[in-house]
XYZ file of C-alpha atoms in Angstrom:
532
model
C -0.281 0.380 -0.186
C 0.689 3.937 -1.020
C 1.856 6.264 1.635
C -0.949 7.352 3.294
C -0.477 10.872 2.133
C -0.179 10.326 -1.148
C -3.235 7.831 -0.708
C -5.120 11.630 0.206
C -3.426 13.348 -2.068
C -5.409 11.117 -5.276
C -8.346 11.825 -3.771
C -8.552 15.099 -3.209
C -6.209 15.279 -7.340
C -9.810 13.061 -8.125
C -12.391 15.718 -7.349
C -10.131 18.298 -8.752
C -10.054 16.944 -11.979
C -13.886 16.324 -11.877
C -15.459 19.219 -10.300
C -16.911 20.785 -13.755
C -18.530 17.094 -14.809
C -20.328 16.620 -10.333
C -20.825 21.348 -10.893
C -22.744 19.798 -13.661
C -24.580 16.701 -12.015
C -25.503 19.043 -8.640
C -27.182 21.259 -11.152
C -28.755 18.329 -13.365
C -30.253 17.050 -9.929
C -31.503 20.763 -9.016
C -33.019 21.278 -12.272
C -34.892 17.729 -11.688
C -37.148 19.364 -8.819
C -38.228 15.988 -7.805
C -40.529 15.475 -4.238
C -40.317 13.290 -1.613
C -41.290 9.575 -2.830
C -41.481 10.620 -6.375
C -37.282 11.219 -7.300
C -37.117 9.233 -10.346
C -34.793 10.855 -12.862
C -32.319 11.880 -9.806
C -32.213 7.733 -8.791
C -31.631 6.775 -13.095
C -28.444 10.163 -12.959
C -26.984 8.569 -9.712
C -26.714 4.937 -11.031
C -26.345 6.048 -14.486
C -22.219 7.645 -12.916
C -22.406 5.123 -10.613
C -22.253 2.899 -12.693
C -20.144 4.433 -14.833
C -17.606 4.903 -11.989
C -17.415 0.829 -11.622
C -20.233 1.279 -8.464
C -22.861 -2.021 -8.353
C -26.042 -0.697 -8.247
C -29.041 -1.952 -6.809
C -31.886 0.510 -7.415
C -35.074 0.080 -5.985
C -33.709 -0.895 -2.688
C -35.283 -1.751 0.029
C -38.892 -1.469 -1.558
C -38.369 1.905 -2.742
C -38.896 2.911 -6.004
C -36.532 4.921 -5.780
C -34.175 4.449 -3.078
C -30.681 3.003 -4.139
C -27.817 1.126 -2.883
C -24.234 0.514 -4.722
C -21.366 -0.867 -3.319
C -17.497 -1.139 -5.020
C -14.441 -2.914 -3.182
C -14.638 -6.533 -1.713
C -12.738 -7.166 1.568
C -11.086 -4.002 4.742
C -13.562 -1.691 5.972
C -16.864 -0.845 5.240
C -17.150 2.499 4.339
C -20.410 4.491 3.887
C -21.944 7.512 3.141
C -25.047 8.358 1.759
C -26.831 11.248 -0.865
C -30.642 12.964 -0.621
C -32.097 14.342 -3.909
C -35.963 15.055 -3.077
C -38.036 18.407 -3.355
C -40.138 20.263 -1.856
C -43.160 21.312 -2.220
C -44.260 25.225 -2.619
C -40.437 25.609 -3.378
C -40.360 26.729 -7.484
C -38.020 29.193 -8.322
C -36.235 29.797 -11.180
C -31.573 30.731 -10.626
C -32.310 34.508 -10.697
C -32.716 38.161 -8.807
C -35.584 37.918 -8.218
C -39.376 35.767 -7.267
C -39.500 33.721 -10.631
C -41.399 29.663 -10.377
C -40.408 27.681 -12.658
C -41.772 28.297 -15.746
C -45.366 25.779 -17.213
C -45.517 25.068 -14.181
C -47.890 25.108 -10.957
C -46.152 27.897 -9.294
C -46.571 25.587 -6.117
C -44.642 23.086 -8.112
C -41.212 21.692 -5.631
C -37.849 22.802 -5.612
C -34.341 22.662 -4.079
C -34.805 24.081 -0.635
C -31.480 22.947 1.501
C -30.473 22.229 -1.407
C -30.601 18.178 -1.331
C -29.841 18.613 -4.793
C -26.148 19.970 -3.460
C -25.874 17.342 -0.257
C -26.480 14.689 -2.217
C -23.115 15.751 -5.114
C -20.478 16.285 -2.736
C -21.322 12.675 -0.894
C -21.387 10.854 -4.323
C -18.022 13.709 -5.309
C -16.444 12.327 -1.612
C -17.157 8.830 -2.623
C -16.089 8.687 -6.076
C -13.064 10.076 -4.926
C -12.351 7.369 -2.955
C -12.821 4.935 -5.139
C -10.347 5.997 -7.243
C -7.638 6.759 -4.670
C -7.990 2.942 -3.377
C -8.011 1.890 -6.840
C -5.098 3.551 -7.732
C -3.127 2.453 -4.067
C -4.858 -0.599 -4.189
C -6.435 0.038 -1.310
C -8.428 -3.095 0.795
C -12.136 -1.483 1.901
C -15.767 -2.177 0.830
C -17.202 1.360 -0.206
C -20.892 2.286 -0.078
C -23.973 4.351 -1.481
C -26.479 5.229 0.216
C -29.626 7.080 -2.774
C -32.042 8.258 0.212
C -35.292 9.634 -1.794
C -37.816 11.502 0.770
C -35.586 12.905 3.247
C -37.774 16.490 3.853
C -40.344 13.391 5.446
C -36.896 11.333 7.048
C -38.513 8.906 4.372
C -35.927 5.982 3.788
C -33.104 5.433 5.990
C -35.345 4.572 8.683
C -36.803 1.617 5.691
C -32.927 0.890 5.056
C -31.985 0.372 8.828
C -35.201 -2.277 9.784
C -34.517 -4.437 5.859
C -30.778 -5.029 6.767
C -28.863 -2.408 4.922
C -26.751 -0.615 7.349
C -25.753 -4.157 9.170
C -21.853 -5.121 8.551
C -20.521 -0.988 8.067
C -17.458 -0.536 10.203
C -18.583 3.905 9.860
C -21.004 6.311 7.846
C -18.885 9.916 7.306
C -22.147 11.954 6.923
C -22.912 15.804 6.144
C -24.952 18.591 5.653
C -25.756 21.599 4.010
C -25.114 24.757 7.097
C -24.217 28.073 7.862
C -20.652 27.257 8.786
C -18.065 25.243 8.813
C -18.772 22.294 11.774
C -18.493 19.005 12.665
C -21.483 18.453 15.078
C -20.451 16.943 17.739
C -22.535 15.839 21.026
C -25.777 17.554 20.734
C -26.736 15.760 17.920
C -30.667 15.234 16.081
C -32.980 14.363 17.256
C -36.374 11.644 16.806
C -39.083 12.118 13.642
C -42.100 10.555 14.136
C -44.998 10.405 10.210
C -48.119 9.140 10.304
C -50.886 9.464 7.696
C -54.618 9.283 10.101
C -56.994 7.792 7.493
C -60.578 8.397 7.852
C -63.437 6.320 6.017
C -67.550 5.699 5.998
C -67.732 1.977 5.462
C -72.284 3.223 6.073
C -72.583 5.747 5.800
C -76.342 4.997 4.869
C -77.347 3.704 9.227
C -76.697 7.019 10.465
C -80.357 7.519 10.613
C -82.956 5.115 9.996
C -84.998 6.355 7.062
C -87.915 5.016 7.676
C -88.490 7.111 10.609
C -88.769 10.202 7.355
C -92.441 10.520 5.707
C -90.290 10.508 2.427
C -87.440 8.128 1.290
C -86.011 10.434 -1.320
C -83.002 10.209 -0.333
C -81.316 14.451 -0.262
C -83.842 14.527 2.176
C -82.164 12.259 5.201
C -80.233 13.506 7.170
C -76.280 12.660 6.478
C -73.842 10.896 8.336
C -70.892 13.404 9.199
C -68.665 11.121 6.972
C -64.716 11.335 6.717
C -64.616 14.885 5.669
C -66.177 16.182 9.679
C -64.314 13.095 11.151
C -60.401 14.584 9.244
C -62.087 18.214 11.048
C -62.507 16.887 13.806
C -59.051 15.707 14.156
C -57.802 19.507 13.647
C -59.992 21.194 15.957
C -59.207 18.566 18.397
C -55.114 17.959 18.108
C -55.884 21.617 18.018
C -56.919 22.119 21.734
C -54.770 19.069 22.824
C -51.740 20.103 21.825
C -51.207 22.024 25.413
C -51.645 18.714 26.489
C -49.001 16.941 25.251
C -46.113 17.359 26.893
C -44.753 20.176 28.870
C -43.358 23.406 26.923
C -39.968 22.926 28.566
C -37.936 21.309 25.504
C -38.050 22.263 21.856
C -40.692 19.220 20.649
C -42.774 20.272 17.760
C -45.986 18.868 16.242
C -47.400 20.098 12.211
C -50.265 18.707 10.316
C -50.475 18.982 6.497
C -54.161 17.222 4.648
C -53.689 15.113 1.674
C -56.555 14.977 0.859
C -59.918 13.369 -0.204
C -62.092 10.911 -1.788
C -62.657 13.216 -4.486
C -66.537 15.967 -4.690
C -69.572 14.238 -4.229
C -73.075 14.848 -4.427
C -74.331 17.217 -1.289
C -76.313 14.467 0.421
C -73.810 11.909 0.602
C -70.945 11.209 2.270
C -67.855 11.550 2.067
C -65.946 8.856 2.518
C -62.557 8.393 2.641
C -60.140 11.699 3.991
C -56.041 11.877 5.766
C -53.831 13.905 7.726
C -50.726 13.293 7.948
C -48.870 13.956 11.630
C -45.368 14.772 12.045
C -43.212 15.267 15.301
C -40.048 15.551 16.378
C -38.907 14.968 20.168
C -35.614 14.467 21.518
C -36.464 11.292 23.285
C -38.531 8.141 21.916
C -40.728 7.848 25.384
C -41.949 11.542 24.287
C -42.741 10.307 20.912
C -44.680 8.132 22.444
C -46.026 10.324 25.030
C -47.237 12.444 21.541
C -48.925 9.852 19.616
C -51.028 8.251 22.866
C -53.241 11.722 22.539
C -53.067 11.276 18.250
C -54.105 7.656 18.398
C -56.698 8.994 21.080
C -57.903 12.232 18.877
C -58.444 10.141 15.818
C -61.049 6.821 17.676
C -62.814 9.934 18.885
C -63.450 11.604 16.373
C -63.936 8.049 14.478
C -66.421 7.417 16.695
C -68.144 10.832 16.249
C -68.989 11.125 12.820
C -69.758 7.151 12.266
C -66.156 6.521 10.605
C -63.150 4.282 10.967
C -60.492 5.178 11.161
C -56.943 4.276 10.522
C -52.264 4.060 10.555
C -50.085 4.191 8.156
C -46.699 5.148 9.997
C -44.568 7.292 7.522
C -41.332 6.392 9.171
C -39.876 6.216 12.765
C -36.035 7.412 13.225
C -33.713 7.234 16.578
C -32.588 9.869 17.879
C -29.000 10.815 17.077
C -25.556 9.053 18.947
C -22.252 10.747 19.267
C -18.761 9.903 18.624
C -16.308 12.125 19.244
C -13.027 10.523 17.616
C -14.941 10.095 14.404
C -15.754 14.531 14.718
C -11.944 14.522 16.363
C -11.174 12.961 12.894
C -13.570 14.763 10.478
C -12.980 18.013 12.141
C -8.989 17.460 11.287
C -9.319 17.319 7.664
C -12.005 19.937 7.457
C -9.087 22.194 9.065
C -6.487 20.974 6.057
C -9.694 21.784 3.601
C -10.731 25.328 5.105
C -13.726 27.399 4.423
C -15.242 27.670 1.108
C -14.542 31.678 -0.399
C -16.045 33.315 -3.200
C -15.666 34.278 -6.357
C -17.356 37.532 -7.886
C -20.039 36.112 -9.512
C -21.557 34.428 -6.690
C -21.257 38.404 -4.618
C -22.823 40.368 -7.756
C -25.877 37.537 -7.636
C -26.344 38.336 -4.204
C -26.174 41.928 -4.211
C -28.676 41.834 -6.863
C -31.402 40.063 -5.214
C -30.646 42.467 -2.524
C -30.386 46.110 -4.709
C -33.815 44.169 -5.747
C -35.554 44.079 -2.949
C -34.790 47.845 -2.390
C -32.418 47.512 -0.133
C -28.789 48.619 -0.402
C -26.042 45.982 -1.875
C -23.591 44.933 0.277
C -20.025 44.305 -0.058
C -20.110 40.872 0.810
C -23.504 39.926 1.216
C -23.639 37.434 2.543
C -23.324 35.977 6.966
C -19.635 35.525 7.911
C -20.058 32.375 8.905
C -20.473 30.332 5.936
C -16.615 31.530 4.892
C -14.942 30.685 7.943
C -14.148 27.347 10.514
C -16.705 26.911 13.418
C -15.454 24.175 16.238
C -17.633 21.430 17.448
C -17.059 22.833 20.508
C -18.311 26.279 19.433
C -21.091 24.818 17.510
C -22.879 22.673 20.821
C -21.653 25.774 22.611
C -24.382 27.423 20.349
C -26.770 24.511 20.226
C -27.236 24.431 24.493
C -28.171 27.935 24.401
C -31.223 26.963 22.731
C -31.930 24.067 24.891
C -33.283 23.241 27.995
C -31.448 21.524 31.225
C -31.846 18.183 30.584
C -31.754 18.210 26.703
C -29.616 16.399 24.365
C -30.956 16.687 21.299
C -32.154 19.482 19.084
C -34.914 19.270 15.845
C -34.853 15.732 13.891
C -32.969 14.490 11.241
C -32.946 10.035 10.035
C -29.049 10.932 9.481
C -29.464 9.593 13.073
C -30.149 6.569 11.605
C -26.393 5.458 10.628
C -24.628 6.546 13.952
C -26.652 2.712 15.670
C -24.662 0.784 13.312
C -21.525 2.465 13.300
C -19.468 5.216 14.400
C -21.142 7.995 11.866
C -19.757 11.595 11.598
C -22.239 14.669 10.966
C -20.023 17.283 8.148
C -21.391 20.756 8.096
C -20.537 22.891 5.318
C -21.094 26.475 3.980
C -24.483 26.218 2.388
C -24.940 30.736 2.441
C -27.757 32.947 2.679
C -27.381 37.731 2.272
C -27.101 39.121 4.788
C -29.879 41.578 6.674
C -29.315 44.690 6.861
C -30.723 44.795 10.144
C -31.650 42.764 12.975
C -34.693 40.696 12.323
C -35.298 41.723 8.754
C -35.759 38.442 7.218
C -35.639 37.666 3.299
C -38.595 36.328 1.024
C -37.805 32.653 0.251
C -37.286 32.907 -2.765
C -33.692 34.197 -2.658
C -32.998 31.590 -0.497
C -34.370 29.285 -2.942
C -32.033 31.468 -6.048
C -28.891 30.586 -3.992
C -29.380 27.028 -3.623
C -29.365 26.614 -7.739
C -26.231 29.173 -8.577
C -23.226 26.606 -9.135
C -21.618 29.841 -7.867
C -22.832 29.924 -4.912
C -23.342 26.529 -3.448
C -20.240 24.956 -5.431
C -17.398 25.837 -2.943
C -19.403 24.471 0.133
C -20.166 21.631 -1.536
C -16.805 20.346 -2.925
C -15.074 22.039 0.935
C -17.813 19.202 1.539
C -16.690 17.281 -0.724
C -12.939 16.855 -0.012
C -13.496 16.919 3.531
C -15.501 13.714 4.042
C -13.399 12.174 0.860
C -10.116 12.624 3.151
C -11.992 10.828 6.256
C -12.866 7.602 4.413
C -9.593 7.326 3.496
C -8.242 8.235 6.755
C -10.801 5.440 8.049
C -9.203 2.893 6.115
C -5.456 3.882 6.562
C -4.531 5.085 8.703
C -3.298 3.098 12.091
C -6.044 3.505 14.921
C -8.068 5.282 13.072
C -11.383 3.463 12.939
C -10.143 0.798 15.881
C -10.961 4.304 17.791
C -13.967 4.761 17.022
C -15.359 1.814 17.085
C -14.665 1.352 20.402
C -15.633 4.097 21.851
C -19.735 2.109 19.600
C -19.305 0.196 21.254
C -18.849 1.682 24.638
C -21.799 4.296 24.249
C -23.649 0.922 23.100
C -22.998 -0.915 25.642
C -21.137 -3.516 23.704
C -21.757 -2.655 19.823
C -25.092 -3.402 17.970
C -27.233 -5.944 20.102
C -25.921 -4.142 22.710
C -27.155 -3.258 26.714
C -27.666 0.922 25.334
C -28.461 0.473 21.913
C -31.276 0.268 19.730
C -32.854 -0.895 17.101
C -34.708 -0.307 14.244
C -38.359 1.030 14.999
C -40.183 0.018 11.719
C -40.585 -4.328 10.896
C -38.192 -5.325 8.777
C -41.345 -6.224 6.717
C -42.419 -2.654 6.482
C -44.839 -1.357 4.359
C -42.768 1.713 2.186
C -45.006 4.386 2.212
C -45.078 5.257 -1.675
C -48.346 4.890 -2.565
C -49.804 6.870 -0.281
C -50.552 10.498 -2.156
C -47.516 13.011 -2.342
C -47.636 14.960 -4.929
C -45.617 14.182 -8.303
C -44.885 15.174 -12.024
C -46.560 13.635 -14.585
C -47.545 14.178 -18.514
C -50.747 14.175 -19.719
C -51.684 16.138 -22.609
C -52.502 19.147 -20.749
C -48.218 19.449 -20.035
C -46.553 18.062 -17.053
C -49.282 18.001 -13.985
C -49.818 16.394 -10.295
C -51.902 13.582 -9.229
C -52.706 10.882 -6.323
C -51.024 7.184 -6.949
C -53.165 3.887 -6.359
C -53.073 2.535 -2.950
C -49.956 -0.636 -2.525
C -53.121 -2.785 -0.590
C -57.278 -1.483 -0.478
C -57.573 2.132 0.127
C -54.352 2.685 1.326
C -56.004 3.482 4.970
C -53.539 1.052 7.152
C -53.658 -0.087 10.212
C -57.406 0.607 12.835
C -56.475 2.187 15.618
């Protein structure tokens, strides 16, 4: 095997030689803007480039049509990463310094926010560069890149975990675009659970005895409340009981989204089908369970009052993040070597043009200062700690945490520029944030800082003496013996979990009128799920 520094340099050289190609790949994914569970073109793009680079790719992994599991090599340490590529409905925007949703589509079509196009491309960059370096120098290792769709509903990683895709991993190196450049330390993200509650009116004709009426005209008989009223009661009851779900201390959230009903009906016929999605985040699994108990009771009572039946389809259940200090320190050392991003005049001018178009005085440097400097993991932890209750150890939610219970996992954070506010409390419109995320001159610097840092970290895990062993020793200590240990938490979804890809997620379809939105056909029955 070559000198470790030569292997590291080979990975960096590969990235430098392929920057233009990977920047174009990122633009391609950004332009697809495919929402959760519907990332068909993005999946094909990833599978194509991975196969070109010598990876074996399983498309549709875990029963998810837009997921993938790619691997290269055999033997040695098994090192993993993941790419995300889902966009978010309601965030359509062109790469221009003024508000302009994409032409030819509904103004509230999907668009990339964080953006996951960048997240996925940087992970791809790191994996391909590491493969090139390992192949050149004869390093014995196995690389795995997972395609993780539907991250905005924390959808695929718990399913991959439950179905055994993370078994046997030795380490995972992951990242997220962020307003700063750092590495997550002790404070990791918390749990995210999401469920779709369905109300069905199976026999609305039994609501009243028609013999009590002097006429048999159906429109003269009292109509059953039906599924629409059940959903409205669920919504209202949950708003009332939200105060009693958990004390206000701690940062937990509960939000809802109406997926739709079975369509318009005659005014005297009860709506038969309705669905509402609830998603909640908190710092512990016990709090998650408490919130679900209230939601389930609310669903039962709403169904009872309206002549309906209540069902649940789980979308996801994630665990909470598990830190690994040894891997944090290894990654932080590499981030320091790579350095913070720098932005050229094209990026700065675009930011100034946005400010000008908003009636603001353009700034010489329109971006927040934190994107061009490094923040230590300790500083990052301290900043998060200021927002947490004293007893809390986790914040918000993200499904990268699933990897952390199967192997030592690190979460790198690298810059995704935001505009400096002209005064405290000023909020830029959302379109400005979206437009910045689509301009290569703005996002490429942070994307390649992330790619280089992750590639160096994976090289170190494979060839630096004692590096991987230290990370795994800490993993065993924190889990009480590793996977299956006394403090280990297993996947929260069953191995036979039916991925919720058949639910009513927004998607693009081609009709005689062009690209539009539609609803899919359920896997089983109406797609309602289990009785509550």
